[in-house]
Amino acid sequence: LAAACGVEMEWVDLEAGLEYMLECWRECAARSDARLEALFSTASVFGNFDFEAFNEMMKKLMVDEPVLPSHTGRMRMFQELCVFPRVDSAVFSRVARRHGICLFAFDGGPSATSRPDPETLALFDALDPLYTTALRSFGAKLPELDALGLGRGLEAKWTICGELIKERQQPDRAWILFHVVT
């Protein structure tokens, strides 16, 4: 095939190439984590992480991060952070990278929107009717519980659970959120 196209073929040691790519990824991930953790530490000096501090961090990231999530994506990210009982720099870094901030760019890999495997689909198929039944049963009461101070963010957790089910992503997290709320 190469000869038919008029291209000379060179042999590449695939193992060495993969090792090089993994090393580049490790270095990039370490730099990204350090940057995100430092950003979090400066924005949350007094351990008071709220929406204002989150927005300030996003504004600082806009300076040199080529692509940030949309406003809706940033709101989802903040909602996801609210699920954790304590948000520290490592949690912030992990959630930020899951939402596409400071990722190692590589073209040609599997798409992030690739089709989920059958096992993942089976988990969502089992969770979906349970979520729908629970939503009908007590979904409208969650905002009231949060307003009274009794819910402790149950409405946000329930919203994230519903989004994960709808998008068919992170089945383990969706199940955990479902069990936390129910």
PDB file of N, CA, C and O in Angstrom, residues 55-82:
ATOM      1  N   ASN A  55     -16.276  31.324  40.481  1.00  0.00           N
ATOM      2  CA  ASN A  55     -16.266  32.217  39.314  1.00  0.00           C
ATOM      3  C   ASN A  55     -14.932  32.936  39.164  1.00  0.00           C
ATOM      4  O   ASN A  55     -14.449  33.137  38.056  1.00  0.00           O
ATOM      5  N   GLU A  56     -14.336  33.343  40.268  1.00  0.00           N
ATOM      6  CA  GLU A  56     -13.020  33.983  40.209  1.00  0.00           C
ATOM      7  C   GLU A  56     -11.981  33.037  39.619  1.00  0.00           C
ATOM      8  O   GLU A  56     -11.140  33.439  38.813  1.00  0.00           O
ATOM      9  N   MET A  57     -12.035  31.768  40.014  1.00  0.00           N
ATOM     10  CA  MET A  57     -11.098  30.786  39.473  1.00  0.00           C
ATOM     11  C   MET A  57     -11.313  30.612  37.967  1.00  0.00           C
ATOM     12  O   MET A  57     -10.345  30.521  37.205  1.00  0.00           O
ATOM     13  N   MET A  58     -12.562  30.579  37.536  1.00  0.00           N
ATOM     14  CA  MET A  58     -12.843  30.431  36.111  1.00  0.00           C
ATOM     15  C   MET A  58     -12.322  31.630  35.328  1.00  0.00           C
ATOM     16  O   MET A  58     -11.775  31.487  34.241  1.00  0.00           O
ATOM     17  N   LYS A  59     -12.463  32.843  35.893  1.00  0.00           N
ATOM     18  CA  LYS A  59     -11.942  34.044  35.224  1.00  0.00           C
ATOM     19  C   LYS A  59     -10.424  33.977  35.093  1.00  0.00           C
ATOM     20  O   LYS A  59      -9.862  34.344  34.066  1.00  0.00           O
ATOM     21  N   LYS A  60      -9.750  33.497  36.129  1.00  0.00           N
ATOM     22  CA  LYS A  60      -8.295  33.370  36.067  1.00  0.00           C
ATOM     23  C   LYS A  60      -7.881  32.317  35.051  1.00  0.00           C
ATOM     24  O   LYS A  60      -6.862  32.470  34.381  1.00  0.00           O
ATOM     25  N   LEU A  61      -8.656  31.253  34.936  1.00  0.00           N
ATOM     26  CA  LEU A  61      -8.336  30.211  33.962  1.00  0.00           C
ATOM     27  C   LEU A  61      -8.516  30.694  32.530  1.00  0.00           C
ATOM     28  O   LEU A  61      -7.829  30.239  31.623  1.00  0.00           O
ATOM     29  N   MET A  62      -9.438  31.642  32.306  1.00  0.00           N
ATOM     30  CA  MET A  62      -9.712  32.133  30.959  1.00  0.00           C
ATOM     31  C   MET A  62      -8.500  32.828  30.344  1.00  0.00           C
ATOM     32  O   MET A  62      -8.400  32.921  29.131  1.00  0.00           O
ATOM     33  N   VAL A  63      -7.580  33.289  31.170  1.00  0.00           N
ATOM     34  CA  VAL A  63      -6.421  34.015  30.668  1.00  0.00           C
ATOM     35  C   VAL A  63      -5.586  33.153  29.736  1.00  0.00           C
ATOM     36  O   VAL A  63      -5.206  33.576  28.650  1.00  0.00           O
ATOM     37  N   ASP A  64      -5.284  31.932  30.128  1.00  0.00           N
ATOM     38  CA  ASP A  64      -4.398  31.121  29.300  1.00  0.00           C
ATOM     39  C   ASP A  64      -4.924  29.732  28.976  1.00  0.00           C
ATOM     40  O   ASP A  64      -4.189  28.899  28.465  1.00  0.00           O
ATOM     41  N   GLU A  65      -6.169  29.463  29.259  1.00  0.00           N
ATOM     42  CA  GLU A  65      -6.761  28.166  28.901  1.00  0.00           C
ATOM     43  C   GLU A  65      -7.563  28.386  27.616  1.00  0.00           C
ATOM     44  O   GLU A  65      -8.496  29.186  27.593  1.00  0.00           O
ATOM     45  N   PRO A  66      -7.200  27.707  26.520  1.00  0.00           N
ATOM     46  CA  PRO A  66      -7.839  27.992  25.232  1.00  0.00           C
ATOM     47  C   PRO A  66      -9.337  27.716  25.206  1.00  0.00           C
ATOM     48  O   PRO A  66     -10.088  28.467  24.611  1.00  0.00           O
ATOM     49  N   VAL A  67      -9.765  26.663  25.860  1.00  0.00           N
ATOM     50  CA  VAL A  67     -11.184  26.313  25.813  1.00  0.00           C
ATOM     51  C   VAL A  67     -11.651  25.969  27.224  1.00  0.00           C
ATOM     52  O   VAL A  67     -11.090  25.100  27.874  1.00  0.00           O
ATOM     53  N   LEU A  68     -12.660  26.687  27.658  1.00  0.00           N
ATOM     54  CA  LEU A  68     -13.289  26.383  28.943  1.00  0.00           C
ATOM     55  C   LEU A  68     -14.698  25.873  28.668  1.00  0.00           C
ATOM     56  O   LEU A  68     -15.273  26.178  27.626  1.00  0.00           O
ATOM     57  N   PRO A  69     -15.258  25.136  29.610  1.00  0.00           N
ATOM     58  CA  PRO A  69     -16.652  24.704  29.413  1.00  0.00           C
ATOM     59  C   PRO A  69     -17.584  25.913  29.291  1.00  0.00           C
ATOM     60  O   PRO A  69     -17.280  27.002  29.787  1.00  0.00           O
ATOM     61  N   SER A  70     -18.699  25.698  28.652  1.00  0.00           N
ATOM     62  CA  SER A  70     -19.707  26.751  28.522  1.00  0.00           C
ATOM     63  C   SER A  70     -20.228  27.126  29.910  1.00  0.00           C
ATOM     64  O   SER A  70     -19.895  26.482  30.912  1.00  0.00           O
ATOM     65  N   HIS A  71     -21.067  28.141  29.948  1.00  0.00           N
ATOM     66  CA  HIS A  71     -21.645  28.552  31.232  1.00  0.00           C
ATOM     67  C   HIS A  71     -22.385  27.377  31.872  1.00  0.00           C
ATOM     68  O   HIS A  71     -22.241  27.117  33.070  1.00  0.00           O
ATOM     69  N   THR A  72     -23.154  26.658  31.065  1.00  0.00           N
ATOM     70  CA  THR A  72     -23.880  25.492  31.576  1.00  0.00           C
ATOM     71  C   THR A  72     -22.906  24.441  32.085  1.00  0.00           C
ATOM     72  O   THR A  72     -23.125  23.837  33.137  1.00  0.00           O
ATOM     73  N   GLY A  73     -21.833  24.219  31.345  1.00  0.00           N
ATOM     74  CA  GLY A  73     -20.818  23.252  31.766  1.00  0.00           C
ATOM     75  C   GLY A  73     -20.159  23.651  33.072  1.00  0.00           C
ATOM     76  O   GLY A  73     -19.885  22.806  33.934  1.00  0.00           O
ATOM     77  N   ARG A  74     -19.902  24.949  33.235  1.00  0.00           N
ATOM     78  CA  ARG A  74     -19.307  25.429  34.488  1.00  0.00           C
ATOM     79  C   ARG A  74     -20.292  25.278  35.644  1.00  0.00           C
ATOM     80  O   ARG A  74     -19.903  24.959  36.764  1.00  0.00           O
ATOM     81  N   MET A  75     -21.581  25.488  35.369  1.00  0.00           N
ATOM     82  CA  MET A  75     -22.591  25.299  36.416  1.00  0.00           C
ATOM     83  C   MET A  75     -22.657  23.826  36.826  1.00  0.00           C
ATOM     84  O   MET A  75     -22.759  23.511  38.011  1.00  0.00           O
ATOM     85  N   ARG A  76     -22.561  22.935  35.858  1.00  0.00           N
ATOM     86  CA  ARG A  76     -22.544  21.502  36.174  1.00  0.00           C
ATOM     87  C   ARG A  76     -21.315  21.151  37.006  1.00  0.00           C
ATOM     88  O   ARG A  76     -21.382  20.347  37.931  1.00  0.00           O
ATOM     89  N   MET A  77     -20.207  21.766  36.631  1.00  0.00           N
ATOM     90  CA  MET A  77     -18.972  21.522  37.382  1.00  0.00           C
ATOM     91  C   MET A  77     -19.136  21.978  38.830  1.00  0.00           C
ATOM     92  O   MET A  77     -18.770  21.268  39.764  1.00  0.00           O
ATOM     93  N   PHE A  78     -19.711  23.163  39.032  1.00  0.00           N
ATOM     94  CA  PHE A  78     -19.922  23.654  40.390  1.00  0.00           C
ATOM     95  C   PHE A  78     -20.896  22.751  41.143  1.00  0.00           C
ATOM     96  O   PHE A  78     -20.678  22.437  42.315  1.00  0.00           O
ATOM     97  N   GLN A  79     -21.954  22.301  40.473  1.00  0.00           N
ATOM     98  CA  GLN A  79     -22.901  21.373  41.105  1.00  0.00           C
ATOM     99  C   GLN A  79     -22.194  20.095  41.530  1.00  0.00           C
ATOM    100  O   GLN A  79     -22.432  19.573  42.621  1.00  0.00           O
ATOM    101  N   GLU A  80     -21.315  19.605  40.670  1.00  0.00           N
ATOM    102  CA  GLU A  80     -20.587  18.384  41.001  1.00  0.00           C
ATOM    103  C   GLU A  80     -19.685  18.606  42.213  1.00  0.00           C
ATOM    104  O   GLU A  80     -19.564  17.743  43.075  1.00  0.00           O
ATOM    105  N   LEU A  81     -19.075  19.769  42.294  1.00  0.00           N
ATOM    106  CA  LEU A  81     -18.235  20.074  43.454  1.00  0.00           C
ATOM    107  C   LEU A  81     -19.069  20.125  44.741  1.00  0.00           C
ATOM    108  O   LEU A  81     -18.586  19.750  45.801  1.00  0.00           O
ATOM    109  N   CYS A  82     -20.316  20.566  44.615  1.00  0.00           N
ATOM    110  CA  CYS A  82     -21.192  20.668  45.795  1.00  0.00           C
ATOM    111  C   CYS A  82     -21.584  19.299  46.348  1.00  0.00           C
ATOM    112  O   CYS A  82     -22.041  19.197  47.482  1.00  0.00           O
TER     113      CYS A  82
END
